[in-house]
Amino acid sequence: MTYLLTGKRAERKSMAQWQHLLKKSITSPGQLAGGFAAQGAGLDGVVQRYPMLINPYYLGLIKEVNDPIWRQAVPDARELVDTVCFEDPLAEESLSPVPNLIHKYPDRVLFLVNSQCAMYCRFCTRKRKVGTERMVITAESILAGLDYIRRTPAIRDVLVSGGDPLLLPDERLDQILSGLRAIPTVEIIRIGTRVPCVLPMRVTRSLVSILKRYHPLYINTHFNHPTELTPEAAKACGRLADAGIPLGCQTVLLRGVNDDPQVMRRLMHGLLRIRVKPYYIFQADMTLGTNHFRTSISTGLTIMRSLIGHTSGLAAPTYAIDAPGGGGKIPLVPEYIIDRGPTVKFKNYCGALCSYEDGA
Ligand SMILES: *Cc1c(COP(=O)(O)O)cnc(C)c1O
Ligand code: SF4
């Protein structure tokens, strides 16, 4: 009995902990402390257009100005002078049969159920609306989404995303997941969340006990740099994995953050150690306000070449570009075939020539 009470008390304390952390987030560059503050001057215009929110946990990962954590979280004057990219690069709004539900592929949908995040990534594809009043999610819009999924039996895979779904209160998330599970044509549920990376203490025991009731449930999380692989993140991912939830990671290739073979290799290995399977590395979308984050596709291909064969296949995710205009994800694969004749010739991962007498 005493033991149970202690457990409950501990849980109440940890729930309070993540909510407390979120409350203490900084939302303007002027709030950056000490030597960081001067760097934040003059960025209020950026924040008026694209919100800033950095919770104390993620803020604590910044070691110096312009390091990979800083770049992901702190506003930059270049966000307002991008003349290359587009507000809605993936044409999500025109692919939404009901607001905040994107139906692009025949058998799966992206269902946006929350507009808030535990940190607003400066490179976010949905920065046109995430964290602002332009992203209106209500009980009615969620019911409309559920209704669309119910009327569209071809949908067998629902990706619950946002914003960050795991910032919803436990009970709300429980309702949404049970609403989805009540639709017999929905085979699998996926949650897209950056919480294990940016606010891992949100992964409480009570959250996990809710999630595990909705199997088969997958989580795709989002880490971009080895610095993010903290003991707290490891604990969050361990809890989810122990609940039988397969974990994937969708990393975004970002200039000045992870556009380097050594950094990416350390990230991929570190993810596997915390039981997260690298799923995608994305070429950065052409999102208005994020042009300074983009790299060349050949940088991405070089990184993939440095992974494939040189380390385990588990550490080599699919490198893909989400086609501008809503064409969907296209894998970008380094070329290994050098001749497609009756004898197919290849170069292997080390550059050695190999050949294969092709079959019928
Ligand atoms: C990425 C995405 C999906 C899921 O794609 P997978 O390759 O199955 O992970 C589904 N719908 C939309 C709109 C997407 O952007
Ligand atoms: S967590 Fe995801 S949705 Fe939220 S700001 Fe970052 S990339 Fe965008």
Short mmCIF file of N, CA and C and ligand atoms in Angstrom, two decimals, residues 116-117 119-121 123-126 130 162-164 194 222, ligand 2:
data_model
loop_
_atom_site.label_atom_id
_atom_site.label_comp_id
_atom_site.label_asym_id
_atom_site.label_seq_id
_atom_site.Cartn_x
_atom_site.Cartn_y
_atom_site.Cartn_z
N GLN A 116 0.06 22.67 -31.08
CA GLN A 116 1.17 23.07 -30.21
C GLN A 116 2.34 22.08 -30.26
N CYS A 117 3.55 22.61 -29.99
CA CYS A 117 4.72 21.75 -29.87
C CYS A 117 5.48 22.15 -28.61
N MET A 119 8.59 22.61 -28.59
CA MET A 119 9.67 23.49 -29.07
C MET A 119 9.30 23.74 -30.52
N TYR A 120 9.32 25.00 -30.95
CA TYR A 120 9.00 25.26 -32.36
C TYR A 120 10.27 25.23 -33.19
N CYS A 121 10.40 24.16 -33.99
CA CYS A 121 11.57 23.97 -34.82
C CYS A 121 11.57 25.06 -35.89
N PHE A 123 12.82 25.07 -38.68
CA PHE A 123 12.78 24.53 -40.04
C PHE A 123 11.46 23.82 -40.34
N CYS A 124 10.46 23.98 -39.46
CA CYS A 124 9.23 23.18 -39.58
C CYS A 124 8.53 23.37 -40.92
N THR A 125 8.13 22.27 -41.53
CA THR A 125 7.40 22.30 -42.80
C THR A 125 6.05 23.01 -42.67
N ARG A 126 5.46 22.93 -41.47
CA ARG A 126 4.16 23.58 -41.24
C ARG A 126 4.31 24.88 -40.47
N VAL A 130 1.75 26.09 -37.58
CA VAL A 130 1.96 25.45 -36.28
C VAL A 130 2.20 26.50 -35.19
N GLY A 162 0.69 16.71 -35.95
CA GLY A 162 0.30 18.06 -35.55
C GLY A 162 1.24 19.10 -36.17
N GLY A 163 1.75 20.03 -35.35
CA GLY A 163 1.89 20.08 -33.90
C GLY A 163 2.30 18.73 -33.32
N ASP A 164 2.21 18.66 -32.02
CA ASP A 164 2.62 17.42 -31.36
C ASP A 164 1.47 16.79 -30.59
N ARG A 194 7.70 14.77 -31.60
CA ARG A 194 9.08 15.12 -31.25
C ARG A 194 9.29 15.12 -29.74
N HIS A 222 11.57 12.17 -33.82
CA HIS A 222 12.32 13.08 -34.69
C HIS A 222 13.51 13.63 -33.91
S1 SF4 B 2 7.91 19.29 -33.54
FE1 SF4 B 2 7.32 18.86 -35.67
S2 SF4 B 2 5.43 20.03 -36.01
FE2 SF4 B 2 6.42 20.86 -34.17
S3 SF4 B 2 7.66 22.55 -34.87
FE3 SF4 B 2 9.00 20.76 -34.82
S4 SF4 B 2 8.89 19.91 -36.92
FE4 SF4 B 2 7.13 21.32 -36.69
#
